[in-house]
Amino acid sequence: KIGMIAENLGYNVYAVGGFVRDLLLRQENLDIDLVVEGDGITLAKKLQKEINAHIHTYQKFGTAVVILPDGFRLDIATARTEYYEFPGALPKVEMSSLKLDLYRRDFTINALAIKLNPKQFGLLLDFFGAQRDLKERMIRVLYNLSFVEDPTRILRAVRFEQRFGFRISKQTLDLIRQALKLNLLFQTTGSRIWHELKCIFGETNPAAIIERLNELSVLKSLHPALKWDKSLKKLFKEIEAVLSWFELLFLEEKYVKEEVYLLGLLDPLKEEEVNSFLTVLEFPKSKKELFFKKRREIFNIYGLWQKKREIKPSLVYLTIKEIPLEFVLYLMAKLSPAKKKWLSLYFTQWRDIKPILTGDDLKAMGLKPGPIFRTILEELLKARLDGKVKTEEDEKKLVKKI
Ligand code: CTP
């Protein structure tokens, strides 16, 4: 349908990038990127009219996001036809605007296109040997200045390499090494680096990616204090296990997975090092301060709990209840199996426990409402968590004692 609508406007339209790559790799990918030879915004507006799609347009970039009536999302870009000042050595032959658009991208495997116009629907366009690289399982840049143009591609190369079990080609590795020597990662903004790190932490196996980044000396280029060793590898595996356990049990509870891994990566760092790295990543001051405060609390709890063999449920409850989920999950990953149990009981049982008596019951017992109610209810909760009261009668007795 989109192909037809484009055809009627006299445009060519193609599905490109990750979607096509994953189609050839037979992997699911629900993000569809389209490139239009013509005007992407006009096409989006037509889709809005003809199939009732919701659209957001970005005039400046000639791009649009289209949400189809069934909720499906399409990103539309315009292949720019105007003269494009290209940093790499551009082949002398003239390129179609699609080919130029694809050439500007990161890796050959991401530079495939499938035509959607009705007459040639499904035609696979492979200008740069992407099918060969998919077969040979290679990550290869399209032009030598790719990492100069966009140093975050260094992180992307490693991410794709590990995600698909591919290898970065020799020449591309050399280009990465050169880019690192020139310290190019520093020339890009911290927020773009943080974006790429989040993508890494969102992958199925972030540990493998970080390990490879370390092997290629990318990690220390990001910050000299960052490192990778056996104990960090173990912590990452623990985080992975804790997160799968948590997601299985509490599917609907949202938390930011990337933050748990960030805490993991920063685990061996001193506070000043964490501070300088988060500054590099352009974390706003308030976010940074909150991060430190909570991280410090976790370190304190960890230190205290290391010394204990037993703990009262009420103490676990009171210690943990105000701490953001990401930090609690990180703490859980750090703890030994016996102590992990304290937190798993907290999540599965203790945090849902409430006293039987309510404020109304206390009033009915003739008590005057006031701040004392809070104290009483908290004492009741503690007693219940620690198994000291079982029935409503037990609770009433305790209230009288208090
Ligand atoms: N791209 C690029 N340089 C970047 C980021 C993106 O050239 N620094 C290009 C890639 O060719 C990619 C496309 O823009 O195919 C879309 O980017 P993105 O959605 O991040 O990549 P996907 O390939 O879809 O990756 P993923 O599977 O992780 O979503």
Coordinates of C-alpha atoms and ligand atoms in Angstrom, one line a residue:
K1 CA 0.0 0.0 0.0
I2 CA 2.8 2.4 0.9
G3 CA 4.6 1.5 -2.2
M4 CA 1.5 2.3 -4.2
I5 CA 0.9 5.6 -2.5
A6 CA 4.6 6.5 -3.2
E7 CA 4.3 5.4 -6.8
N8 CA 1.3 7.7 -7.3
L9 CA 3.4 10.6 -6.0
G10 CA 6.2 9.6 -8.4
Y11 CA 8.5 8.5 -5.6
N12 CA 10.6 5.4 -5.0
V13 CA 10.3 4.0 -1.5
Y14 CA 12.6 1.5 0.2
A15 CA 12.7 -0.4 3.5
V16 CA 16.3 0.0 4.7
G17 CA 18.8 -0.7 7.5
G18 CA 18.4 -3.0 10.4
F19 CA 15.0 -4.2 9.3
V20 CA 16.4 -5.6 6.0
R21 CA 19.5 -7.0 7.7
D22 CA 17.4 -8.8 10.3
L23 CA 15.1 -10.1 7.6
L24 CA 18.0 -11.7 5.8
L25 CA 19.3 -13.1 9.2
R26 CA 15.8 -14.3 9.9
Q27 CA 15.6 -12.3 13.1
E28 CA 12.6 -10.4 14.3
N29 CA 12.7 -6.6 13.9
L30 CA 9.6 -4.5 14.2
D31 CA 11.3 -1.1 13.6
I32 CA 10.9 -0.3 10.0
D33 CA 12.9 2.5 8.5
L34 CA 11.9 3.8 5.0
V35 CA 13.9 5.9 2.7
V36 CA 12.1 7.9 0.0
E37 CA 13.5 9.2 -3.2
G38 CA 11.2 12.2 -3.3
D39 CA 9.8 14.0 -0.3
G40 CA 9.4 11.9 2.9
I41 CA 7.1 14.5 4.5
T42 CA 4.7 14.6 1.6
L43 CA 4.5 10.8 1.6
A44 CA 3.8 10.9 5.4
K45 CA 1.0 13.4 4.9
K46 CA -0.5 11.3 2.2
L47 CA -0.4 8.3 4.5
Q48 CA -2.1 10.3 7.2
K49 CA -4.9 11.1 4.8
E50 CA -5.3 7.8 3.0
I51 CA -4.9 5.3 5.7
N52 CA -5.6 7.4 8.8
A53 CA -2.1 7.2 10.1
H54 CA -0.8 9.5 12.9
I55 CA 2.2 11.4 11.9
H56 CA 5.0 13.6 13.4
T57 CA 7.0 15.5 10.9
Y58 CA 10.5 17.0 11.3
Q59 CA 10.7 19.6 8.4
K60 CA 14.3 20.4 9.1
F61 CA 15.5 16.9 8.5
G62 CA 12.9 15.8 6.0
T63 CA 11.9 13.0 8.3
A64 CA 8.6 11.7 9.7
V65 CA 7.4 9.2 12.2
V66 CA 4.2 7.4 11.1
I67 CA 2.1 5.4 13.4
L68 CA -0.3 3.2 11.5
P69 CA -3.8 2.5 12.7
D70 CA -2.7 -0.9 14.2
G71 CA 0.0 0.8 16.2
F72 CA 2.8 -0.1 13.9
R73 CA 5.6 2.5 13.6
L74 CA 7.5 3.5 10.5
D75 CA 10.3 6.0 10.3
I76 CA 10.5 7.8 7.0
A77 CA 13.5 9.6 5.8
T78 CA 14.2 11.6 2.6
A79 CA 17.1 10.5 0.5
R80 CA 18.7 13.9 0.0
T81 CA 19.3 14.7 -3.7
E82 CA 21.1 18.0 -3.2
Y83 CA 24.8 18.1 -3.3
Y84 CA 26.1 16.4 -0.3
E85 CA 29.5 17.3 1.0
F86 CA 30.9 13.9 1.8
P87 CA 34.0 13.4 4.0
G88 CA 35.1 10.1 2.5
A89 CA 36.6 9.7 -0.9
L90 CA 33.5 9.5 -3.0
P91 CA 33.6 7.2 -5.9
K92 CA 33.6 9.3 -9.1
V93 CA 30.6 7.5 -10.6
E94 CA 27.4 9.2 -9.9
M95 CA 25.2 7.7 -7.2
S96 CA 21.5 7.6 -7.0
S97 CA 20.2 9.4 -3.9
L98 CA 19.3 6.0 -2.3
K99 CA 22.8 4.7 -2.9
L100 CA 24.3 7.9 -1.4
D101 CA 22.0 7.6 1.6
L102 CA 23.1 4.0 2.2
Y103 CA 26.7 4.8 1.7
R104 CA 26.6 7.3 4.5
R105 CA 25.6 4.6 7.0
D106 CA 27.7 2.7 9.5
F107 CA 28.3 -0.8 8.2
T108 CA 27.7 -2.8 5.0
I109 CA 25.2 -5.1 6.7
N110 CA 23.1 -2.0 7.6
A111 CA 23.2 -0.7 4.0
L112 CA 20.7 -2.9 2.3
A113 CA 17.4 -1.8 0.8
I114 CA 14.2 -3.5 -0.4
K115 CA 12.1 -1.6 -2.9
L116 CA 8.5 -1.3 -2.0
N117 CA 7.0 0.2 -5.2
P118 CA 4.5 -2.2 -6.7
K119 CA 6.4 -2.9 -10.0
Q120 CA 9.6 -4.0 -8.3
F121 CA 8.2 -4.9 -4.9
G122 CA 10.7 -6.9 -2.9
L123 CA 13.7 -6.1 -5.0
L124 CA 16.8 -6.4 -2.8
L125 CA 19.4 -3.6 -3.5
D126 CA 22.9 -4.4 -2.3
F127 CA 25.4 -1.9 -3.5
F128 CA 28.2 -2.6 -1.1
G129 CA 28.5 -6.3 -0.7
A130 CA 26.3 -6.6 2.4
Q131 CA 25.0 -10.1 1.5
R132 CA 28.6 -11.3 1.2
D133 CA 29.4 -9.8 4.6
L134 CA 26.3 -11.4 6.1
K135 CA 27.4 -14.7 4.8
E136 CA 31.0 -14.2 5.9
R137 CA 29.7 -12.8 9.2
M138 CA 31.7 -9.6 9.0
I139 CA 31.3 -6.1 10.3
R140 CA 32.8 -3.8 7.8
V141 CA 32.6 0.0 7.4
L142 CA 31.6 1.5 4.1
Y143 CA 34.3 4.1 3.9
N144 CA 37.6 4.9 5.7
L145 CA 36.4 8.0 7.5
S146 CA 33.4 6.4 9.0
F147 CA 34.7 6.5 12.6
V148 CA 35.9 10.0 12.1
E149 CA 32.5 11.1 11.0
D150 CA 30.9 9.3 13.9
P151 CA 33.0 7.8 16.6
T152 CA 30.0 6.2 18.4
R153 CA 30.2 3.7 15.6
I154 CA 33.1 2.1 17.4
L155 CA 30.7 1.1 20.1
R156 CA 28.1 0.0 17.5
A157 CA 30.7 -2.2 15.6
V158 CA 31.4 -4.1 18.8
R159 CA 27.7 -4.3 19.7
F160 CA 26.7 -5.8 16.4
E161 CA 29.8 -8.1 16.3
Q162 CA 28.8 -9.6 19.7
R163 CA 25.0 -9.6 19.0
F164 CA 25.3 -11.6 15.8
G165 CA 28.5 -13.5 16.6
F166 CA 30.3 -11.8 13.7
R167 CA 33.8 -10.5 13.4
I168 CA 35.0 -7.0 12.8
S169 CA 37.0 -7.1 9.6
K170 CA 40.7 -6.4 9.8
Q171 CA 40.6 -3.1 8.0
T172 CA 37.7 -1.9 10.1
L173 CA 39.6 -3.0 13.2
D174 CA 42.6 -0.9 12.0
L175 CA 40.4 2.1 11.5
I176 CA 39.0 1.6 15.1
R177 CA 42.6 1.6 16.4
Q178 CA 43.5 4.7 14.5
A179 CA 40.3 6.5 15.7
L180 CA 41.2 5.5 19.3
K181 CA 44.7 6.8 18.9
L182 CA 43.3 10.1 17.8
N183 CA 41.1 10.1 20.9
L184 CA 38.1 10.6 18.7
L185 CA 35.6 9.3 21.3
F186 CA 36.2 12.5 23.2
Q187 CA 35.1 14.6 20.4
T188 CA 31.6 13.3 20.4
T189 CA 29.0 14.3 23.0
G190 CA 28.6 12.4 26.2
S191 CA 24.9 12.0 25.7
R192 CA 25.5 10.1 22.4
I193 CA 28.0 7.9 24.2
W194 CA 25.5 7.3 27.0
H195 CA 22.9 6.4 24.3
E196 CA 25.2 3.8 22.9
L197 CA 26.1 2.4 26.3
K198 CA 22.4 2.1 27.0
C199 CA 22.0 0.2 23.7
I200 CA 24.8 -2.1 24.9
F201 CA 23.2 -2.7 28.3
G202 CA 19.9 -3.4 26.5
E203 CA 21.4 -6.3 24.6
T204 CA 21.1 -9.9 25.7
N205 CA 24.7 -10.3 26.6
P206 CA 26.2 -7.0 27.7
A207 CA 29.2 -8.7 29.4
A208 CA 30.5 -10.1 26.1
I209 CA 30.3 -6.6 24.6
I210 CA 32.1 -4.9 27.5
E211 CA 34.7 -7.6 27.5
R212 CA 35.4 -7.0 23.8
L213 CA 35.5 -3.3 24.3
N214 CA 38.1 -3.8 26.9
E215 CA 40.1 -6.1 24.6
L216 CA 40.1 -3.4 22.0
S217 CA 41.1 -0.7 24.5
V218 CA 37.9 1.1 23.9
L219 CA 36.8 0.9 27.5
K220 CA 39.8 2.8 28.8
S221 CA 39.4 5.4 26.0
L222 CA 35.9 6.0 27.4
H223 CA 37.4 6.6 30.8
P224 CA 40.8 5.6 32.2
A225 CA 39.2 4.2 35.4
L226 CA 37.0 1.7 33.5
K227 CA 38.2 -1.8 33.6
W228 CA 37.1 -5.4 33.0
D229 CA 38.2 -8.3 35.1
K230 CA 37.0 -11.7 36.4
S231 CA 35.1 -10.2 39.3
L232 CA 33.3 -7.7 37.1
K233 CA 32.5 -10.5 34.7
K234 CA 31.0 -12.4 37.6
L235 CA 29.0 -9.4 38.7
F236 CA 27.6 -9.0 35.2
K237 CA 26.5 -12.6 35.2
E238 CA 24.9 -12.1 38.6
I239 CA 23.1 -9.0 37.3
E240 CA 21.8 -11.0 34.3
A241 CA 20.5 -13.8 36.6
V242 CA 18.9 -11.4 39.0
L243 CA 17.2 -9.4 36.2
S244 CA 15.8 -12.6 34.5
W245 CA 14.5 -13.8 37.9
F246 CA 12.9 -10.5 38.6
E247 CA 11.3 -10.2 35.1
L248 CA 9.9 -13.6 35.3
L249 CA 8.2 -13.0 38.6
F250 CA 7.2 -9.4 38.3
L251 CA 6.7 -8.9 34.6
E252 CA 4.6 -5.7 34.9
E253 CA 7.1 -3.9 37.3
K254 CA 9.1 -1.4 35.3
Y255 CA 12.7 -0.5 36.0
V256 CA 15.6 0.8 34.0
K257 CA 17.7 -2.2 33.1
E258 CA 20.5 0.0 31.8
E259 CA 21.0 1.6 35.1
V260 CA 21.5 -1.7 36.9
Y261 CA 24.3 -2.5 34.4
L262 CA 25.7 1.0 34.7
L263 CA 26.0 0.4 38.4
G264 CA 27.7 -2.8 37.7
L265 CA 30.2 -1.3 35.3
L266 CA 31.0 1.4 37.9
D267 CA 31.2 -1.0 40.8
P268 CA 35.0 -1.0 41.2
L269 CA 35.4 2.7 40.7
K270 CA 36.0 5.3 43.4
E271 CA 33.5 8.0 43.9
E272 CA 35.6 10.7 42.2
E273 CA 36.0 8.4 39.2
V274 CA 32.3 7.7 39.0
N275 CA 31.8 11.4 39.2
S276 CA 34.1 12.2 36.4
F277 CA 32.7 9.5 34.2
L278 CA 29.1 10.6 34.7
T279 CA 30.2 14.1 33.9
V280 CA 31.7 12.8 30.7
L281 CA 28.3 11.2 29.9
E282 CA 26.7 14.6 30.6
F283 CA 24.4 13.4 33.4
P284 CA 22.7 16.4 34.9
K285 CA 23.9 17.5 38.3
S286 CA 20.7 16.5 40.1
K287 CA 20.7 13.0 38.5
K288 CA 24.3 12.6 39.4
E289 CA 23.8 13.5 43.0
L290 CA 20.9 11.2 43.4
F291 CA 22.9 8.4 41.8
F292 CA 25.8 9.0 44.3
K293 CA 23.5 9.1 47.3
K294 CA 21.8 5.9 46.5
R295 CA 25.0 4.2 45.5
R296 CA 26.6 5.2 48.8
E297 CA 23.5 3.8 50.7
I298 CA 23.9 0.5 48.8
F299 CA 27.6 0.3 49.7
N300 CA 26.7 0.9 53.3
I301 CA 24.0 -1.7 53.4
Y302 CA 26.3 -4.2 51.6
G303 CA 29.0 -3.6 54.2
L304 CA 26.6 -4.1 57.1
W305 CA 25.0 -7.2 55.7
Q306 CA 28.3 -8.8 55.0
K307 CA 28.9 -8.9 58.7
K308 CA 25.5 -10.4 59.5
R309 CA 24.5 -14.1 59.4
E310 CA 20.9 -13.5 60.2
I311 CA 18.6 -10.6 59.8
K312 CA 15.1 -9.7 60.9
P313 CA 12.7 -9.4 58.0
S314 CA 11.5 -6.0 59.4
L315 CA 15.1 -4.7 59.1
V316 CA 15.4 -5.8 55.5
Y317 CA 12.0 -4.2 54.8
L318 CA 12.8 -0.8 56.5
T319 CA 16.3 -0.7 54.9
I320 CA 15.1 -1.4 51.4
K321 CA 11.7 0.1 51.0
E322 CA 12.8 3.7 50.0
I323 CA 15.6 2.6 47.7
P324 CA 14.9 2.7 43.9
L325 CA 14.4 -0.7 42.4
E326 CA 17.5 -0.5 40.1
F327 CA 19.7 -0.1 43.1
V328 CA 18.1 -2.9 45.1
L329 CA 18.6 -5.3 42.1
Y330 CA 22.2 -4.2 41.9
L331 CA 22.6 -4.9 45.6
M332 CA 21.0 -8.3 45.1
A333 CA 23.5 -9.2 42.4
K334 CA 26.4 -8.3 44.7
L335 CA 25.2 -10.5 47.6
S336 CA 26.1 -14.1 48.3
P337 CA 23.4 -16.7 47.6
A338 CA 22.3 -16.9 51.2
K339 CA 21.9 -13.2 51.5
K340 CA 20.2 -12.9 48.1
K341 CA 17.5 -14.9 49.7
W342 CA 16.8 -12.0 52.1
L343 CA 16.0 -9.8 49.1
S344 CA 14.1 -12.5 47.2
L345 CA 11.8 -12.9 50.3
Y346 CA 11.5 -9.2 50.5
F347 CA 10.2 -9.1 46.9
T348 CA 8.0 -12.1 47.0
Q349 CA 6.5 -11.8 50.5
W350 CA 7.7 -9.1 52.9
R351 CA 7.0 -6.0 50.9
D352 CA 3.3 -6.9 50.5
I353 CA 2.7 -7.6 54.2
K354 CA 0.4 -5.2 56.0
P355 CA -1.0 -5.2 59.6
I356 CA -4.6 -6.4 60.0
L357 CA -5.5 -3.4 62.0
T358 CA -6.0 -0.1 60.2
G359 CA -6.2 3.5 61.4
D360 CA -10.0 3.1 61.6
D361 CA -9.6 0.1 63.9
L362 CA -7.3 2.1 66.1
K363 CA -10.0 4.9 66.3
A364 CA -12.6 2.2 67.2
M365 CA -10.3 1.1 70.0
G366 CA -10.7 4.6 71.4
L367 CA -7.3 6.0 70.4
K368 CA -7.0 9.6 69.3
P369 CA -5.7 10.0 65.7
G370 CA -2.3 11.8 65.5
P371 CA 1.3 11.1 64.6
I372 CA 1.2 8.2 67.1
F373 CA -0.9 6.2 64.6
R374 CA 2.0 6.0 62.2
T375 CA 4.3 4.8 64.9
I376 CA 1.8 2.2 66.1
L377 CA 1.1 0.9 62.6
E378 CA 4.8 0.7 61.8
E379 CA 5.3 -1.3 65.0
L380 CA 2.5 -3.6 64.1
L381 CA 4.0 -4.1 60.6
K382 CA 7.4 -4.9 62.1
A383 CA 5.9 -7.4 64.6
R384 CA 4.0 -9.0 61.8
L385 CA 7.0 -9.2 59.5
D386 CA 9.0 -10.8 62.3
G387 CA 6.3 -13.3 63.1
K388 CA 5.6 -11.9 66.5
V389 CA 1.9 -11.4 65.9
K390 CA -0.4 -13.7 64.0
T391 CA -4.0 -12.8 64.7
E392 CA -6.0 -9.6 65.0
E393 CA -6.1 -10.3 68.8
D394 CA -2.3 -10.5 68.9
E395 CA -2.2 -7.1 67.2
K396 CA -4.7 -5.6 69.6
K397 CA -2.7 -6.8 72.5
L398 CA 0.4 -5.2 71.1
V399 CA -1.4 -1.9 70.5
K400 CA -2.3 -1.8 74.2
K401 CA 1.3 -2.5 75.2
I402 CA 2.5 0.4 73.0
Ligands
CTP1 N1 23.3 4.6 11.7 C1 24.6 5.0 11.3 N2 25.4 5.6 12.3 C2 25.0 5.6 13.6 C3 23.7 5.2 13.9 C4 22.9 4.7 13.0 O1 24.9 4.9 10.2 N3 25.8 6.2 14.5 C5 22.4 4.0 10.6 C6 22.6 2.5 10.6 O2 22.9 2.1 9.2 C7 21.3 1.9 11.0 C8 20.3 3.0 10.9 O3 21.1 4.2 10.9 O4 20.9 0.8 10.2 C9 19.3 3.0 12.0 O5 19.9 3.1 13.3 P1 19.5 2.2 14.5 O6 18.0 2.2 14.6 O7 20.2 2.7 15.7 O8 20.1 0.8 14.1 P2 19.5 -0.6 13.7 O9 20.5 -1.1 12.7 O10 18.1 -0.6 13.5 O11 19.9 -1.3 15.1 P3 19.1 -2.1 16.2 O12 18.9 -3.4 15.6 O13 20.0 -2.1 17.3 O14 17.9 -1.3 16.4

